[in-house]
CSV table of N, CA and C in Angstrom, one decimal:
chain,number,residue,atom,x,y,z
A,1,UNK,N,1.1,-1.3,0.1
A,1,UNK,CA,0.2,-0.1,0.1
A,1,UNK,C,0.9,1.3,0.1
A,2,UNK,N,1.9,1.2,0.7
A,2,UNK,CA,2.8,2.2,0.9
A,2,UNK,C,3.2,2.8,-0.4
A,3,UNK,N,3.8,1.7,-1.0
A,3,UNK,CA,4.5,1.9,-2.4
A,3,UNK,C,3.6,2.6,-3.6
A,4,UNK,N,2.3,1.9,-3.4
A,4,UNK,CA,1.1,2.9,-4.5
A,4,UNK,C,1.1,4.4,-3.9
A,5,UNK,N,1.0,4.5,-3.0
A,5,UNK,CA,1.0,6.2,-2.8
A,5,UNK,C,2.3,6.9,-2.8
A,6,UNK,N,3.3,6.1,-2.8
A,6,UNK,CA,4.8,6.9,-3.3
A,6,UNK,C,4.5,6.9,-4.4
A,7,UNK,N,4.0,6.0,-5.5
A,7,UNK,CA,4.3,6.0,-7.0
A,7,UNK,C,3.0,7.1,-7.0
A,8,UNK,N,2.0,7.1,-6.7
A,8,UNK,CA,1.0,8.2,-6.9
A,8,UNK,C,1.6,9.5,-6.5
A,9,UNK,N,2.5,9.8,-5.5
A,9,UNK,CA,2.9,11.1,-5.2
A,9,UNK,C,4.1,11.2,-6.2
A,10,UNK,N,4.9,10.3,-6.8
A,10,UNK,CA,5.9,10.7,-7.5
A,10,UNK,C,5.4,11.1,-8.8
A,11,UNK,N,4.4,10.3,-9.4
A,11,UNK,CA,3.6,11.0,-10.5
A,11,UNK,C,3.1,12.1,-10.6
A,12,UNK,N,2.7,12.7,-9.4
A,12,UNK,CA,2.1,13.9,-9.3
A,12,UNK,C,3.1,15.3,-9.4
A,13,UNK,N,4.2,14.6,-8.7
A,13,UNK,CA,5.3,15.6,-9.1
A,13,UNK,C,5.8,15.8,-10.2
A,14,UNK,N,5.9,14.4,-10.9
A,14,UNK,CA,6.4,14.7,-12.6
A,14,UNK,C,5.3,15.5,-13.1
A,15,UNK,N,4.2,15.0,-13.0
A,15,UNK,CA,3.1,16.0,-13.6
A,15,UNK,C,3.2,17.4,-13.4
A,16,UNK,N,3.2,18.0,-12.6
A,16,UNK,CA,3.6,19.2,-12.1
A,16,UNK,C,5.0,20.1,-12.3
A,17,UNK,N,5.9,18.8,-12.7
A,17,UNK,CA,7.3,19.8,-13.3
A,17,UNK,C,6.9,19.8,-14.7
A,18,UNK,N,6.3,18.7,-15.5
A,18,UNK,CA,6.3,19.0,-16.7
A,18,UNK,C,5.2,20.1,-17.3
A,19,UNK,N,4.0,20.3,-16.6
A,19,UNK,CA,2.8,21.1,-16.8
A,19,UNK,C,3.8,22.9,-16.6
A,20,UNK,N,5.1,22.5,-15.6
A,20,UNK,CA,5.4,24.0,-15.2
A,20,UNK,C,6.7,24.4,-16.2
A,21,UNK,N,7.1,23.1,-17.2
A,21,UNK,CA,8.0,23.2,-17.9
A,21,UNK,C,7.2,23.5,-19.0
A,22,UNK,N,6.3,23.4,-19.5
A,22,UNK,CA,5.4,23.6,-20.9
A,22,UNK,C,4.9,24.9,-20.5
A,23,UNK,N,4.4,25.4,-19.6
A,23,UNK,CA,4.4,26.8,-19.1
A,23,UNK,C,5.2,27.9,-19.5
A,24,UNK,N,6.4,27.4,-18.6
A,24,UNK,CA,7.3,28.2,-18.9
A,24,UNK,C,8.1,28.6,-20.5
A,25,UNK,N,7.9,27.7,-21.2
A,25,UNK,CA,8.4,27.6,-22.6
A,25,UNK,C,7.5,28.3,-23.3
A,26,UNK,N,6.3,28.1,-23.0
A,26,UNK,CA,5.0,29.0,-23.9
A,26,UNK,C,5.4,30.3,-23.6
A,27,UNK,N,5.4,30.7,-21.9
A,27,UNK,CA,5.6,32.0,-21.9
A,27,UNK,C,6.6,32.8,-22.2
A,28,UNK,N,7.9,32.2,-22.6
A,28,UNK,CA,9.0,32.7,-22.9
A,28,UNK,C,8.9,33.0,-24.6
A,29,UNK,N,8.1,32.0,-25.6
A,29,UNK,CA,8.2,31.9,-26.7
A,29,UNK,C,7.0,32.6,-27.6
A,30,UNK,N,6.0,33.1,-26.8
A,30,UNK,CA,4.6,33.6,-26.9
A,30,UNK,C,5.3,35.0,-27.9
A,31,UNK,N,4.7,34.9,-29.0
A,31,UNK,CA,4.7,36.6,-29.3
A,31,UNK,C,3.7,37.6,-29.2
A,32,UNK,N,4.6,38.7,-28.6
A,32,UNK,CA,3.5,39.5,-28.1
A,32,UNK,C,2.7,40.4,-29.2
A,33,UNK,N,1.8,40.8,-28.7
A,33,UNK,CA,0.7,41.5,-29.8
A,33,UNK,C,1.3,42.7,-30.1
A,34,UNK,N,0.7,43.5,-31.1
A,34,UNK,CA,1.3,44.5,-31.9
A,34,UNK,C,1.2,45.5,-30.8
A,35,UNK,N,0.6,45.8,-29.9
A,35,UNK,CA,0.5,46.9,-29.1
A,35,UNK,C,1.9,46.8,-28.2
A,36,UNK,N,2.3,45.7,-27.7
A,36,UNK,CA,3.2,45.5,-26.9
A,36,UNK,C,4.7,45.3,-27.4
A,37,UNK,N,4.7,45.8,-28.8
A,37,UNK,CA,5.9,46.1,-29.5
A,37,UNK,C,6.4,47.2,-29.6
A,38,UNK,N,7.4,47.3,-29.0
A,38,UNK,CA,7.9,48.9,-28.9
A,38,UNK,C,8.4,49.4,-30.4
A,39,UNK,N,8.3,50.7,-30.3
A,39,UNK,CA,8.6,51.3,-31.9
A,39,UNK,C,7.9,50.8,-33.1
A,40,UNK,N,6.7,49.8,-33.1
A,40,UNK,CA,6.3,49.6,-33.9
A,40,UNK,C,4.6,50.1,-33.9
A,41,UNK,N,4.1,51.3,-34.5
A,41,UNK,CA,3.3,52.0,-34.5
A,41,UNK,C,2.2,51.7,-35.1
A,42,UNK,N,0.7,51.5,-34.6
A,42,UNK,CA,-0.5,50.9,-35.2
A,42,UNK,C,-0.4,51.8,-36.7
A,43,UNK,N,-0.3,51.0,-37.7
A,43,UNK,CA,-0.6,51.6,-39.3
A,43,UNK,C,-1.7,53.0,-39.0
A,44,UNK,N,-2.7,52.7,-38.5
A,44,UNK,CA,-3.9,53.7,-38.5
A,44,UNK,C,-3.6,55.0,-38.0
A,45,UNK,N,-3.0,54.7,-37.0
A,45,UNK,CA,-2.5,55.7,-36.1
A,45,UNK,C,-1.5,56.6,-36.7
A,46,UNK,N,-0.5,55.9,-37.5
A,46,UNK,CA,0.7,56.7,-38.1
A,46,UNK,C,0.0,57.3,-39.2
A,47,UNK,N,-1.1,56.7,-40.1
A,47,UNK,CA,-1.5,57.7,-41.4
A,47,UNK,C,-2.2,58.5,-40.4
A,48,UNK,N,-3.3,58.5,-39.5
A,48,UNK,CA,-3.7,59.9,-38.9
A,48,UNK,C,-2.7,61.0,-38.7
A,49,UNK,N,-1.6,60.3,-37.8
A,49,UNK,CA,-0.9,61.4,-37.6
A,49,UNK,C,0.0,62.2,-38.9
A,50,UNK,N,0.3,61.3,-40.0
A,50,UNK,CA,0.5,61.8,-41.0
A,50,UNK,C,-0.3,63.0,-41.5
A,51,UNK,N,-1.7,62.6,-41.8
A,51,UNK,CA,-2.5,63.5,-42.1
A,51,UNK,C,-2.8,64.8,-41.2
A,52,UNK,N,-2.5,64.7,-39.9
A,52,UNK,CA,-2.6,65.8,-39.1
A,52,UNK,C,-1.5,66.8,-39.4
A,53,UNK,N,-0.3,66.2,-39.4
A,53,UNK,CA,1.3,66.8,-39.5
A,53,UNK,C,1.1,67.8,-41.1
A,54,UNK,N,0.4,67.0,-42.1
A,54,UNK,CA,0.1,67.5,-43.3
A,54,UNK,C,-0.7,68.8,-43.5
A,55,UNK,N,-1.6,68.8,-42.4
A,55,UNK,CA,-2.9,69.6,-42.3
A,55,UNK,C,-4.1,69.4,-43.0
A,56,UNK,N,-4.0,67.9,-43.5
A,56,UNK,CA,-5.2,67.7,-44.2
A,56,UNK,C,-6.5,67.3,-43.2
A,57,UNK,N,-6.1,67.5,-42.1
A,57,UNK,CA,-7.2,67.5,-40.8
A,57,UNK,C,-6.7,68.4,-39.8
A,58,UNK,N,-8.1,68.9,-39.0
A,58,UNK,CA,-7.9,69.8,-38.1
A,58,UNK,C,-7.6,68.8,-37.0
A,59,UNK,N,-7.4,70.0,-35.6
A,59,UNK,CA,-6.7,69.5,-34.4
A,59,UNK,C,-8.2,68.6,-34.0
A,60,UNK,N,-9.2,69.2,-33.7
A,60,UNK,CA,-10.5,68.1,-33.1
A,60,UNK,C,-10.8,66.8,-34.1
A,61,UNK,N,-10.7,66.9,-35.1
A,61,UNK,CA,-10.9,65.6,-36.1
A,61,UNK,C,-9.7,64.5,-35.7
A,62,UNK,N,-8.7,65.1,-35.7
A,62,UNK,CA,-7.5,64.4,-35.2
A,62,UNK,C,-7.7,63.6,-33.9
A,63,UNK,N,-8.1,64.6,-32.9
A,63,UNK,CA,-8.3,64.0,-31.7
A,63,UNK,C,-9.4,63.2,-31.6
A,64,UNK,N,-10.5,63.1,-32.2
A,64,UNK,CA,-11.8,62.4,-32.2
A,64,UNK,C,-11.0,61.0,-32.9
A,65,UNK,N,-10.7,60.8,-34.3
A,65,UNK,CA,-10.5,60.1,-34.8
A,65,UNK,C,-9.4,59.0,-33.8
A,66,UNK,N,-8.6,59.7,-33.1
A,66,UNK,CA,-7.6,58.9,-32.6
A,66,UNK,C,-7.9,58.2,-31.4
A,67,UNK,N,-8.9,59.0,-30.6
A,67,UNK,CA,-9.9,58.5,-29.5
A,67,UNK,C,-10.7,57.2,-30.5
A,68,UNK,N,-11.2,57.2,-31.2
A,68,UNK,CA,-11.7,56.1,-31.9
A,68,UNK,C,-11.1,55.0,-32.3
A,69,UNK,N,-9.7,55.0,-32.7
A,69,UNK,CA,-8.6,54.4,-32.8
A,69,UNK,C,-8.4,53.3,-31.9
A,70,UNK,N,-8.4,54.2,-30.6
A,70,UNK,CA,-7.8,53.8,-29.5
A,70,UNK,C,-8.9,52.7,-28.7
A,71,UNK,N,-10.0,53.0,-29.2
A,71,UNK,CA,-10.8,51.8,-28.2
A,71,UNK,C,-11.0,50.5,-28.9
Protein backbone atom coordinates (compact mmCIF):
# COMPACT_ATOMS: atom_id res chain seq x y z
CA UNK A 1 0.00 0.00 0.00
CA UNK A 2 2.85 2.40 0.84
CA UNK A 3 4.51 1.76 -2.52
CA UNK A 4 1.32 2.71 -4.34
CA UNK A 5 1.10 5.95 -2.34
CA UNK A 6 4.72 6.84 -3.17
CA UNK A 7 4.11 6.03 -6.82
CA UNK A 8 1.08 8.34 -6.91
CA UNK A 9 3.05 11.12 -5.22
CA UNK A 10 5.96 10.68 -7.62
CA UNK A 11 3.63 10.80 -10.63
CA UNK A 12 1.95 13.94 -9.29
CA UNK A 13 5.31 15.66 -8.81
CA UNK A 14 6.42 14.60 -12.28
CA UNK A 15 3.17 15.89 -13.76
CA UNK A 16 3.57 19.25 -12.03
CA UNK A 17 7.17 19.50 -13.27
CA UNK A 18 6.11 18.80 -16.85
CA UNK A 19 3.23 21.28 -16.64
CA UNK A 20 5.57 23.92 -15.23
CA UNK A 21 8.10 23.34 -18.00
CA UNK A 22 5.41 23.61 -20.68
CA UNK A 23 4.09 26.83 -19.14
CA UNK A 24 7.61 28.29 -18.95
CA UNK A 25 8.41 27.48 -22.58
CA UNK A 26 5.10 28.91 -23.82
CA UNK A 27 5.49 32.11 -21.81
CA UNK A 28 9.03 32.63 -23.13
CA UNK A 29 8.25 31.94 -26.79
CA UNK A 30 4.84 33.57 -27.19
CA UNK A 31 4.78 36.46 -29.64
CA UNK A 32 3.67 39.75 -28.13
CA UNK A 33 0.65 41.54 -29.52
CA UNK A 34 1.09 44.58 -31.75
CA UNK A 35 0.47 46.96 -28.85
CA UNK A 36 3.31 45.33 -26.86
CA UNK A 37 5.91 45.75 -29.60
CA UNK A 38 8.07 48.80 -28.97
CA UNK A 39 8.76 51.10 -31.89
CA UNK A 40 6.07 49.63 -34.14
CA UNK A 41 3.18 52.09 -34.27
CA UNK A 42 -0.26 51.06 -35.43
CA UNK A 43 -0.48 51.79 -39.19
CA UNK A 44 -3.86 53.50 -38.81
CA UNK A 45 -2.56 55.80 -36.09
CA UNK A 46 0.56 56.54 -38.12
CA UNK A 47 -1.59 57.49 -41.12
CA UNK A 48 -3.71 59.71 -38.86
CA UNK A 49 -0.59 61.47 -37.55
CA UNK A 50 0.65 62.03 -41.09
CA UNK A 51 -2.67 63.55 -42.17
CA UNK A 52 -2.64 65.87 -39.17
CA UNK A 53 0.99 66.86 -39.77
CA UNK A 54 0.25 67.60 -43.43
CA UNK A 55 -2.67 69.82 -42.44
CA UNK A 56 -5.29 67.65 -44.15
CA UNK A 57 -7.34 67.38 -40.94
CA UNK A 58 -7.81 69.77 -38.04
CA UNK A 59 -7.01 69.30 -34.36
CA UNK A 60 -10.55 68.38 -33.32
CA UNK A 61 -10.90 65.76 -36.06
CA UNK A 62 -7.45 64.38 -35.23
CA UNK A 63 -8.29 64.03 -31.55
CA UNK A 64 -11.67 62.42 -32.24
CA UNK A 65 -10.21 59.91 -34.70
CA UNK A 66 -7.38 59.13 -32.29
CA UNK A 67 -9.89 58.36 -29.53
CA UNK A 68 -11.89 56.20 -31.95
CA UNK A 69 -8.80 54.21 -32.94
CA UNK A 70 -7.75 53.60 -29.33
CA UNK A 71 -11.08 52.00 -28.43
